[in-house]
CSV table of C-alpha atoms in Angstrom, one decimal:
chain,number,residue,atom,x,y,z
A,223,MET,CA,88.0,-9.5,170.2
A,224,SER,CA,88.6,-6.2,172.0
A,225,ALA,CA,90.8,-3.4,170.8
A,226,SER,CA,93.0,-4.0,173.9
A,227,GLU,CA,93.4,-7.7,172.9
A,228,ILE,CA,94.3,-6.8,169.4
A,229,LYS,CA,96.8,-4.2,170.5
A,230,SER,CA,98.5,-6.8,172.7
A,231,LYS,CA,98.9,-9.2,169.7
A,232,VAL,CA,100.2,-6.8,167.0
A,233,SER,CA,103.4,-4.8,166.8
A,234,PRO,CA,103.3,-1.2,168.1
A,235,LYS,CA,104.2,-0.1,164.5
A,236,ILE,CA,101.1,-1.8,163.1
A,237,TRP,CA,98.9,-0.6,165.9
A,238,ASP,CA,100.0,3.0,165.4
A,239,GLU,CA,99.8,2.9,161.6
A,240,TYR,CA,96.5,1.1,161.0
A,241,TYR,CA,93.2,2.9,161.1
A,242,LYS,CA,91.0,1.4,163.8
A,243,PHE,CA,87.2,1.8,163.9
A,244,VAL,CA,84.3,0.1,165.6
A,245,VAL,CA,80.5,0.1,165.0
A,246,VAL,CA,78.6,1.3,168.1
A,247,ARG,CA,74.9,1.0,168.7
A,248,ASN,CA,72.4,3.1,170.7
A,249,PRO,CA,72.3,1.3,174.1
A,250,PHE,CA,68.5,1.5,174.2
A,251,ASP,CA,68.2,-0.3,170.8
A,252,GLN,CA,71.2,-2.6,171.6
A,253,ILE,CA,69.5,-4.2,174.6
A,254,ILE,CA,66.3,-4.9,172.6
A,255,SER,CA,68.4,-6.4,169.8
A,256,ALA,CA,70.4,-8.5,172.3
A,257,PHE,CA,67.1,-9.7,173.9
A,258,TYR,CA,65.7,-11.0,170.6
A,259,TRP,CA,69.1,-12.5,169.6
A,260,HIS,CA,69.3,-14.3,172.9
A,261,ASN,CA,65.9,-15.8,172.6
A,262,LYS,CA,66.3,-16.8,168.9
A,263,SER,CA,69.6,-18.6,169.8
A,264,LYS,CA,67.8,-20.6,172.5
A,265,GLU,CA,65.5,-22.1,169.8
A,266,GLU,CA,68.4,-24.2,168.5
A,267,GLU,CA,70.4,-24.7,171.7
A,268,ARG,CA,69.8,-27.9,173.8
A,269,LYS,CA,70.5,-28.5,177.4
A,270,PHE,CA,71.0,-32.1,178.7
A,271,ILE,CA,70.9,-33.3,175.1
A,272,PHE,CA,67.1,-33.3,174.6
A,273,PHE,CA,65.6,-30.3,176.5
A,274,LYS,CA,65.4,-27.0,174.8
A,275,LYS,CA,66.8,-24.1,176.8
A,276,ARG,CA,64.1,-21.7,178.0
A,277,LYS,CA,63.6,-18.3,176.4
A,278,LYS,CA,63.5,-15.4,178.8
A,279,VAL,CA,61.0,-12.6,179.2
A,280,PHE,CA,62.6,-9.1,178.7
A,281,ASN,CA,62.7,-8.1,182.4
A,282,GLU,CA,64.4,-11.4,183.4
A,283,PHE,CA,66.9,-11.0,180.5
A,284,PHE,CA,67.6,-7.4,181.4
A,285,LYS,CA,68.3,-8.2,185.0
A,286,ILE,CA,70.7,-11.0,184.2
A,287,LYS,CA,72.4,-9.7,181.0
A,288,ALA,CA,72.3,-5.9,180.7
A,289,HIS,CA,75.2,-5.1,182.9
A,290,HIS,CA,77.5,-7.5,181.1
A,291,ILE,CA,76.3,-6.4,177.6
A,292,PHE,CA,77.1,-2.7,178.3
A,293,GLU,CA,80.3,-3.4,180.2
A,294,ASP,CA,81.6,-5.7,177.3
A,295,GLU,CA,80.6,-3.1,174.8
A,296,TYR,CA,82.5,-0.3,176.5
A,297,LEU,CA,85.6,-2.6,177.0
A,298,ARG,CA,85.5,-3.5,173.3
A,299,TYR,CA,87.1,-0.2,172.4
A,300,THR,CA,88.6,1.2,175.7
A,301,HIS,CA,91.2,0.3,178.2
A,302,ASN,CA,91.2,2.0,181.6
A,303,ASP,CA,88.7,4.5,180.2
A,304,LYS,CA,91.0,5.4,177.3
A,305,VAL,CA,89.5,5.1,173.8
A,306,LEU,CA,91.8,2.9,171.7
A,307,VAL,CA,90.2,3.3,168.3
A,308,ASP,CA,90.4,6.1,165.8
A,309,ASN,CA,86.7,6.4,164.9
A,310,PHE,CA,83.2,5.2,165.8
A,311,LEU,CA,80.6,4.4,163.2
A,312,ARG,CA,77.0,4.5,164.4
A,313,TYR,CA,74.8,1.5,163.6
A,314,GLU,CA,71.9,3.8,163.1
A,315,ASN,CA,73.9,5.8,160.5
A,316,LEU,CA,75.8,2.8,159.1
A,317,GLU,CA,75.4,3.5,155.4
A,318,ASN,CA,76.6,7.1,155.6
A,319,ASP,CA,79.4,6.3,158.1
A,320,LEU,CA,80.7,3.4,155.9
A,321,ILE,CA,80.6,5.5,152.8
A,322,SER,CA,82.5,8.3,154.6
A,323,LEU,CA,85.0,5.8,156.0
A,324,SER,CA,85.6,4.3,152.6
A,325,LYS,CA,86.5,7.7,151.2
A,326,LYS,CA,88.6,8.7,154.3
A,327,ILE,CA,90.9,5.7,154.0
A,328,ASN,CA,90.8,5.6,150.2
A,329,LEU,CA,89.3,2.2,149.7
A,330,PRO,CA,88.9,1.0,146.1
A,331,GLU,CA,85.4,-0.2,147.0
A,332,ASN,CA,82.6,1.3,149.1
A,333,LEU,CA,82.4,-0.7,152.4
A,334,TYR,CA,78.6,-0.2,152.6
A,335,ASP,CA,78.1,-1.9,149.2
A,336,VAL,CA,80.2,-4.8,150.4
A,337,PHE,CA,78.5,-5.1,153.8
A,338,SER,CA,75.0,-4.6,152.5
A,339,LYS,CA,75.2,-8.0,150.7
A,340,ILE,CA,75.8,-9.8,154.0
A,341,ARG,CA,72.7,-11.2,155.7
A,342,ALA,CA,73.9,-11.9,159.3
A,343,LYS,CA,71.3,-12.0,162.1
A,344,SER,CA,68.5,-10.8,159.8
A,345,ASP,CA,64.9,-11.3,160.6
A,346,ILE,CA,65.4,-11.9,164.3
A,347,ARG,CA,63.5,-8.9,165.6
A,348,PRO,CA,59.7,-9.2,164.9
A,349,ARG,CA,58.2,-6.5,162.8
A,350,ASP,CA,55.1,-6.4,165.1
A,351,ASN,CA,54.8,-6.8,168.8
A,352,VAL,CA,58.2,-5.3,169.4
A,353,GLN,CA,59.5,-5.1,173.0
A,354,GLU,CA,59.2,-1.6,174.5
A,355,ILE,CA,61.4,-0.1,177.1
A,356,ASN,CA,59.5,1.3,180.1
A,357,ALA,CA,60.6,4.4,182.1
A,358,ASP,CA,62.2,2.3,184.9
A,359,THR,CA,64.2,0.2,182.5
A,360,ARG,CA,65.2,3.4,180.6
A,361,GLU,CA,66.6,4.9,183.8
A,362,LYS,CA,68.5,1.6,184.5
A,363,ILE,CA,70.0,1.7,181.0
A,364,LYS,CA,71.1,5.3,181.6
A,365,ILE,CA,73.1,4.1,184.7
A,366,LEU,CA,74.4,0.8,183.3
A,367,ALA,CA,75.4,2.3,179.9
A,368,GLY,CA,76.3,5.7,181.3
A,369,LYS,CA,79.8,5.8,179.9
A,370,ILE,CA,78.6,4.7,176.5
A,371,ILE,CA,75.8,7.3,176.5
A,372,LYS,CA,78.2,10.0,177.5
A,373,LEU,CA,81.0,9.1,175.0
A,374,HIS,CA,78.7,8.8,172.0
A,375,LYS,CA,76.1,11.4,173.1
A,376,TYR,CA,73.1,9.1,173.0
């Protein structure tokens, strides 16, 4: 659910008083992760009851999905190009950012310790034969994720 949707469902008092944060990811890494997640999810999904849905090669996936992935990501925490959250945590610095957040909002427990016990989406990206991003795709990401790259200085 986007910050805009949440804002529309809670009282202005709650919205203004609660501390709002979101975890963001480097768009170059995010698209690779989304590619592996997409293909892994197709292993279980069926079309017309008995036919497995087809996995996509990276270029096909990128052409169809990249625009939507980056647009949805940006809209998760903005409305009309205005940032709606108080803080961004970086996925690539998640441990330190969660520890800092826990201290900042005076939580009784360190959020990193809590989250590190959760094993969601693990082991989807292969350890070897990892998809690389070529120069052409890198330039396309810079355009498609331009607002994200600028906002988070990636």
